[in-house]
């Protein structure tokens, strides 16, 4: 019923009729031939954009242009990119980014997080820690001038002015603040570490319970951490526990200065247990990092700008603690602390708090290669029993950079809910060798069936008009089937093209890592602390010559020792 459809969709009667009869196409279909890429190809591009964005590799406008140029052979205009954004504004947004360290992207993976929750859950079940006896400790650096980061506020300026300035305190002196929060939403009294050798009276005035330490640079060290733990944390935690037999749990990262033999002795004597968070995962697993330090830092930067406006000068060193404690009471509330524990899955205890989207950045170093869901071989499954050379290199380099890193098997074990890359696209392995180091690749070819078209039977006794109508419907159905298969082929070609570029990118990363690991031989030491290029090359060649002579002498000694041992065996 054209009239009913026109009323329902609020469209003209003739438009509905022509659209139904195929006399008029939708705008995106009518202009298909004028596009740089078809709708099917754009769908694949969109999937790969989302796929890369989830891994922490978002596409910029220039990236879209380069990807489209590699596929179509010509670079699209920036207006095409803007049109692409408009066409897919329901799925895409154009915005700024937050930085993510590659080590954090690698180490925050399902295997590592599962081990973290398993160990923590077992400790909670065994020791029965009460909520007010569970703590998270970490330190943050506060610069007296507020730091180099901006607040994001915008201001009014005359249009005639080109340089838009705002006065800010340039003092970058660092003060380390040691914070500790409880799962019930309470914050313990903080500790402060200043640089220098002298104290200020105002630091201790009106702030009972805080601790203040001094180091040469304002950073924490083993001594300061031990002092804070013994004289600040233990008294506060035991007082809140009440019963001296109740056990206390302290959760923190595995930084070298956080765990010392003396701290472990004090912990055992005071019934305090430690749980170390996995390295490079605190941006997701530590309550203080997740929801406490961020708002506090923003409020601190804003307040430092306000002080410059009010006084024309920066914050005096002696007023640091007063200003910090004042902001802390308003910026860090009980609700915020509880939300931080909830978002990390620590209280209430929730091992499934993180989703596949949270683990997506770790896919780059996973042994299970992933591609977007629409990849043409979506039914294929590849299973490997051993890690590739690239994964091994990644594990070794990460363990060298941080001795506290988790085991490579846990760090690389990633079970993403994405499509494995089929064997014909992945890096081919030689199956002629029977070595156990070779990966056992099993591929099950379950590709789509060939589309079948069954024509409608025609009764020869029916009227000619009826037979023509049946043939027209069959022709339309056959045309739709052809267009669907053509679109599927375009999607497959686009997927394979982007997968090929992805493999090239991965090979480039592997080669870069190998070059980085192999350049240790290019490092040399000399007595001089200043060299011109000619002298530097000469010193490098001389160092290599001495190294080669040393290796030759050592080899001769080994050969001589081997010959002596062989002669001794012959005499026996």
XYZ file of C-alpha atoms in Angstrom, residues 28-453:
426
model
C 24.148 6.940 -1.984
C 23.267 4.338 -4.651
C 22.493 6.840 -7.401
C 25.938 8.470 -7.112
C 27.860 5.215 -6.661
C 29.705 5.606 -9.969
C 30.960 9.066 -8.971
C 32.637 7.895 -5.762
C 36.337 7.186 -5.379
C 35.413 4.015 -3.519
C 32.171 2.087 -3.533
C 29.978 1.722 -0.467
C 31.259 -1.829 0.064
C 34.871 -0.657 -0.020
C 34.121 2.202 2.374
C 32.567 -0.265 4.820
C 35.822 -2.227 4.889
C 37.853 0.969 5.301
C 35.620 1.913 8.218
C 36.151 -1.480 9.871
C 39.932 -1.201 9.575
C 39.828 2.345 10.944
C 37.912 1.137 14.000
C 40.205 -1.895 14.305
C 43.358 0.250 14.327
C 41.827 2.859 16.634
C 41.077 0.153 19.198
C 44.737 -0.896 19.070
C 45.901 2.654 19.769
C 46.788 3.404 16.124
C 44.051 5.796 14.977
C 44.001 7.154 11.445
C 44.440 10.863 10.848
C 43.028 12.689 7.839
C 46.335 12.297 6.013
C 46.374 8.573 6.884
C 42.972 8.121 5.257
C 44.265 9.897 2.159
C 47.361 7.669 1.970
C 45.349 4.476 2.461
C 42.840 5.506 -0.199
C 45.646 6.478 -2.583
C 47.343 3.104 -2.159
C 44.096 1.412 -3.135
C 42.677 3.680 -5.851
C 45.926 4.963 -7.369
C 45.182 8.640 -6.800
C 45.214 10.783 -3.695
C 41.740 12.027 -2.758
C 41.099 15.673 -1.936
C 40.643 16.731 1.663
C 36.991 17.421 0.846
C 36.536 13.702 0.171
C 37.887 12.980 3.660
C 35.382 15.427 5.127
C 32.612 13.753 3.147
C 33.774 10.364 4.432
C 33.490 11.697 7.967
C 29.974 12.975 7.316
C 28.833 9.699 5.770
C 30.059 7.731 8.775
C 29.502 10.230 11.565
C 27.377 7.675 13.422
C 30.434 5.391 13.810
C 33.330 7.890 13.797
C 34.333 10.960 15.739
C 37.245 13.289 15.050
C 38.998 14.260 18.290
C 42.305 14.472 20.131
C 44.112 11.551 21.743
C 45.729 10.587 25.032
C 49.209 9.114 25.037
C 49.700 5.392 25.726
C 53.203 4.053 26.336
C 53.956 1.019 24.116
C 54.987 -0.958 27.204
C 51.572 -0.318 28.756
C 49.867 -1.387 25.532
C 51.841 -4.650 25.473
C 51.671 -5.597 29.148
C 47.978 -4.935 29.733
C 46.687 -8.156 28.181
C 44.226 -10.886 29.251
C 46.883 -13.315 30.464
C 48.607 -10.807 32.745
C 45.364 -9.381 34.125
C 43.918 -12.841 34.768
C 46.997 -13.809 36.776
C 46.694 -10.562 38.746
C 43.043 -11.206 39.662
C 43.665 -14.895 40.407
C 46.415 -14.095 42.901
C 44.497 -11.226 44.500
C 41.265 -13.225 44.710
C 43.048 -16.151 46.342
C 44.595 -13.822 48.945
C 41.233 -12.190 49.732
C 39.519 -15.576 50.092
C 42.264 -16.890 52.358
C 42.906 -13.841 54.581
C 39.364 -12.350 54.595
C 40.512 -8.718 54.456
C 37.864 -6.237 55.526
C 37.082 -3.379 53.172
C 38.628 -0.709 55.411
C 41.826 -2.792 55.623
C 42.518 -2.792 51.871
C 44.778 0.012 50.660
C 46.359 1.270 47.469
C 49.565 3.306 47.628
C 51.380 5.278 44.945
C 53.293 8.515 44.532
C 52.747 11.357 42.093
C 54.914 14.268 41.112
C 53.566 17.796 41.531
C 55.436 20.753 40.077
C 55.170 23.910 42.126
C 54.413 25.920 38.999
C 51.648 23.542 37.907
C 53.593 21.823 35.136
C 53.691 22.328 31.393
C 50.288 20.828 30.693
C 47.443 23.244 30.091
C 44.030 23.188 31.725
C 42.099 23.237 28.447
C 40.348 26.505 29.281
C 39.767 29.052 26.531
C 39.913 32.835 26.894
C 38.795 35.912 24.958
C 41.283 37.964 22.943
C 40.867 40.799 20.441
C 40.854 39.598 16.859
C 43.648 42.005 16.004
C 46.071 40.223 18.361
C 48.124 37.411 16.864
C 50.040 36.369 19.981
C 47.636 35.153 22.661
C 49.547 34.894 25.919
C 48.570 33.958 29.449
C 50.900 34.354 32.402
C 51.909 31.083 34.032
C 54.380 30.126 36.709
C 57.466 28.571 35.085
C 58.729 26.941 38.308
C 59.273 23.251 37.492
C 60.557 22.238 40.940
C 59.207 18.775 41.680
C 57.523 17.679 44.892
C 56.650 13.987 45.268
C 53.403 13.244 47.088
C 52.840 9.751 48.518
C 49.119 9.002 48.640
C 47.246 6.017 50.038
C 43.517 5.312 49.753
C 41.283 2.653 51.261
C 38.581 0.578 49.575
C 35.965 2.198 51.832
C 36.685 5.585 50.222
C 38.952 7.107 52.868
C 42.315 8.760 52.198
C 45.202 8.406 54.638
C 47.362 11.387 55.522
C 49.833 11.946 52.659
C 53.596 12.174 52.656
C 55.608 14.887 50.882
C 59.171 14.729 49.562
C 60.835 18.057 48.745
C 64.194 18.757 47.171
C 66.863 20.507 49.176
C 68.166 20.333 52.715
C 65.916 22.660 54.761
C 62.388 22.425 56.163
C 59.721 25.132 56.348
C 57.681 25.840 59.464
C 54.464 26.252 57.431
C 54.685 22.656 56.183
C 53.835 21.290 59.618
C 51.477 24.031 60.774
C 47.794 22.978 60.900
C 48.502 19.632 59.175
C 48.769 16.912 61.820
C 49.606 13.414 60.656
C 51.456 14.289 57.446
C 55.075 13.358 56.794
C 57.757 15.414 55.050
C 61.024 14.090 53.644
C 63.958 15.668 51.824
C 66.039 14.342 48.941
C 68.448 15.978 46.526
C 65.957 16.056 43.625
C 62.513 15.665 45.228
C 62.131 12.062 44.088
C 61.325 9.162 46.352
C 63.946 6.564 47.216
C 64.201 3.437 49.349
C 64.936 5.350 52.550
C 62.003 7.726 52.137
C 59.652 4.874 51.256
C 60.743 2.880 54.295
C 60.281 5.905 56.565
C 56.797 6.587 55.188
C 55.782 2.944 55.566
C 57.082 2.637 59.134
C 56.107 6.007 60.598
C 53.052 6.991 58.542
C 51.257 4.031 56.972
C 51.602 1.402 59.711
C 50.293 3.628 62.559
C 47.325 4.838 60.474
C 46.447 1.396 59.106
C 46.675 -0.338 62.499
C 44.584 2.377 64.130
C 41.866 2.000 61.501
C 41.953 -1.793 61.799
C 41.340 -1.654 65.548
C 41.918 -5.338 66.220
C 45.669 -6.090 66.205
C 44.916 -9.547 64.751
C 43.195 -8.193 61.623
C 45.357 -8.443 58.543
C 45.923 -5.468 56.242
C 46.399 -5.612 52.456
C 48.522 -3.002 50.675
C 48.293 -2.924 46.867
C 50.931 -1.046 44.884
C 53.139 -1.288 41.808
C 56.438 -3.135 41.809
C 58.708 -0.085 41.627
C 62.162 -0.818 42.996
C 61.916 1.691 45.860
C 58.534 0.335 47.001
C 59.751 -3.058 48.228
C 62.816 -3.334 50.442
C 63.921 -6.023 52.913
C 63.197 -3.698 55.827
C 59.658 -3.028 54.577
C 59.021 -6.755 54.275
C 60.207 -7.316 57.848
C 57.987 -4.497 59.115
C 55.035 -5.870 57.144
C 55.379 -9.363 58.619
C 55.697 -7.932 62.136
C 52.523 -5.845 61.719
C 50.376 -8.403 59.831
C 50.479 -6.472 56.555
C 50.405 -8.289 53.217
C 51.643 -6.918 49.883
C 50.096 -7.394 46.453
C 52.217 -6.094 43.571
C 50.353 -4.918 40.492
C 51.646 -6.202 37.127
C 54.289 -3.898 35.604
C 53.062 -1.251 33.158
C 49.360 -1.921 33.915
C 48.676 0.632 36.640
C 46.836 2.937 34.214
C 44.025 0.358 34.355
C 44.561 -1.655 37.549
C 45.527 0.949 40.169
C 42.689 3.015 41.747
C 44.861 6.067 42.417
C 45.975 6.243 38.775
C 42.532 5.523 37.338
C 40.367 8.170 39.008
C 42.201 10.055 41.775
C 45.409 11.560 40.435
C 43.863 12.843 37.190
C 41.229 15.174 38.707
C 43.717 16.263 41.354
C 46.347 17.214 38.758
C 43.826 19.199 36.700
C 42.618 21.093 39.749
C 46.218 21.737 40.801
C 47.136 23.245 37.426
C 44.038 25.452 37.490
C 44.849 26.649 41.003
C 48.428 27.521 40.077
C 47.117 29.723 37.252
C 44.662 31.374 39.639
C 47.480 32.171 42.080
C 49.453 33.888 39.307
C 46.373 35.984 38.453
C 45.760 36.874 42.116
C 49.312 37.652 43.203
C 51.278 38.196 40.018
C 53.751 35.635 41.334
C 53.916 31.876 41.579
C 53.147 29.698 44.582
C 55.771 30.084 47.341
C 57.489 26.883 48.326
C 56.369 27.179 51.950
C 52.670 27.295 50.926
C 52.772 24.108 48.861
C 51.351 21.744 51.483
C 48.589 24.163 52.533
C 47.406 24.603 48.948
C 47.656 20.888 48.207
C 45.684 19.834 51.273
C 43.008 22.438 50.534
C 42.553 21.209 46.953
C 42.724 17.574 48.027
C 39.766 17.914 50.373
C 37.538 19.212 47.570
C 38.882 17.337 44.529
C 39.213 13.869 46.093
C 35.938 12.749 47.658
C 34.789 9.447 49.116
C 32.608 8.818 46.063
C 35.553 9.329 43.702
C 37.768 6.921 45.638
C 35.064 4.245 45.735
C 34.482 4.691 42.003
C 38.223 4.218 41.406
C 38.216 0.882 43.244
C 35.099 -0.165 41.357
C 36.530 0.726 37.918
C 39.630 -1.376 38.577
C 37.574 -4.378 39.713
C 39.206 -4.427 43.161
C 36.122 -3.547 45.237
C 33.657 -5.039 44.652
C 35.970 -7.785 43.414
C 35.235 -8.229 39.706
C 37.775 -10.143 37.565
C 35.641 -9.509 34.452
C 35.631 -5.729 34.735
C 37.797 -5.327 31.608
C 36.445 -6.044 28.126
C 38.062 -7.014 24.832
C 38.144 -3.321 23.909
C 40.380 -2.642 26.940
C 42.831 -5.326 25.804
C 42.789 -4.316 22.122
C 46.126 -2.387 22.196
C 47.940 -5.593 23.237
C 46.915 -7.379 20.027
C 50.006 -6.018 18.268
C 52.283 -8.447 20.144
C 49.875 -11.344 20.534
C 50.663 -14.757 19.061
C 47.075 -14.868 17.809
C 46.954 -12.631 14.761
C 43.701 -10.717 14.423
C 41.913 -8.870 11.645
C 38.499 -7.182 11.420
C 35.423 -9.462 11.513
C 34.574 -8.942 7.823
C 37.842 -10.467 6.617
C 37.012 -12.828 3.706
C 38.204 -16.009 5.447
C 36.125 -15.417 8.573
C 35.463 -19.158 8.963
C 39.145 -20.104 8.898
C 40.917 -20.938 12.118
C 44.683 -20.978 12.531
C 46.197 -22.484 15.662
C 49.875 -22.150 16.522
C 51.644 -24.039 19.283
C 54.768 -21.931 19.500
C 55.568 -18.277 19.424
C 56.968 -16.569 16.380
C 60.407 -15.057 16.325
C 58.857 -11.620 16.568
C 57.035 -12.516 19.771
C 60.202 -13.970 21.248
C 62.125 -10.813 20.445
C 59.388 -8.724 22.015
C 59.439 -10.792 25.183
C 63.211 -10.619 25.486
C 63.404 -6.894 24.867
C 60.668 -6.182 27.375
C 62.260 -8.334 30.047
C 65.584 -6.590 29.499
C 63.992 -3.175 29.872
C 62.237 -4.038 33.136
C 63.361 -6.830 35.394
C 59.942 -6.881 37.085
C 58.027 -7.625 33.886
C 55.664 -10.559 33.981
C 56.441 -13.853 32.274
C 56.430 -13.624 28.493
C 53.902 -16.432 28.145
C 51.391 -14.556 30.282
C 52.160 -11.290 28.604
C 51.717 -12.652 25.099
C 48.695 -14.861 25.693
C 45.934 -12.802 24.178
C 42.464 -14.140 23.434
C 40.888 -11.366 21.409
C 37.444 -11.841 19.943
C 38.540 -11.120 16.388
C 39.115 -13.097 13.235
C 42.447 -14.975 12.965
C 44.489 -14.203 9.880
C 44.295 -17.100 7.383
C 47.403 -19.014 6.430
C 47.547 -17.732 2.851
C 47.860 -14.139 4.101
C 50.039 -14.691 7.169
C 53.784 -15.140 7.130
C 54.385 -18.577 5.585
C 56.429 -21.095 7.592
C 58.443 -23.982 6.228
C 56.798 -27.335 6.957
C 59.664 -29.435 5.606
C 61.543 -29.336 8.900
C 60.561 -31.720 11.673
C 62.031 -29.518 14.391
C 59.835 -29.034 17.434
C 60.466 -25.296 17.222
C 58.318 -25.043 14.090
C 54.705 -23.968 14.592
C 51.987 -26.505 13.830
C 49.520 -24.640 11.651
C 46.104 -26.177 11.094
C 43.743 -24.580 8.588
C 40.159 -25.659 8.019
C 38.862 -24.364 4.702
C 35.186 -23.605 5.241
C 34.684 -20.877 2.678
C 31.243 -19.689 1.554
C 29.295 -21.782 -0.893
C 28.876 -20.765 -4.524
C 25.617 -18.773 -4.781
C 22.843 -20.640 -6.533
C 20.011 -19.076 -8.504
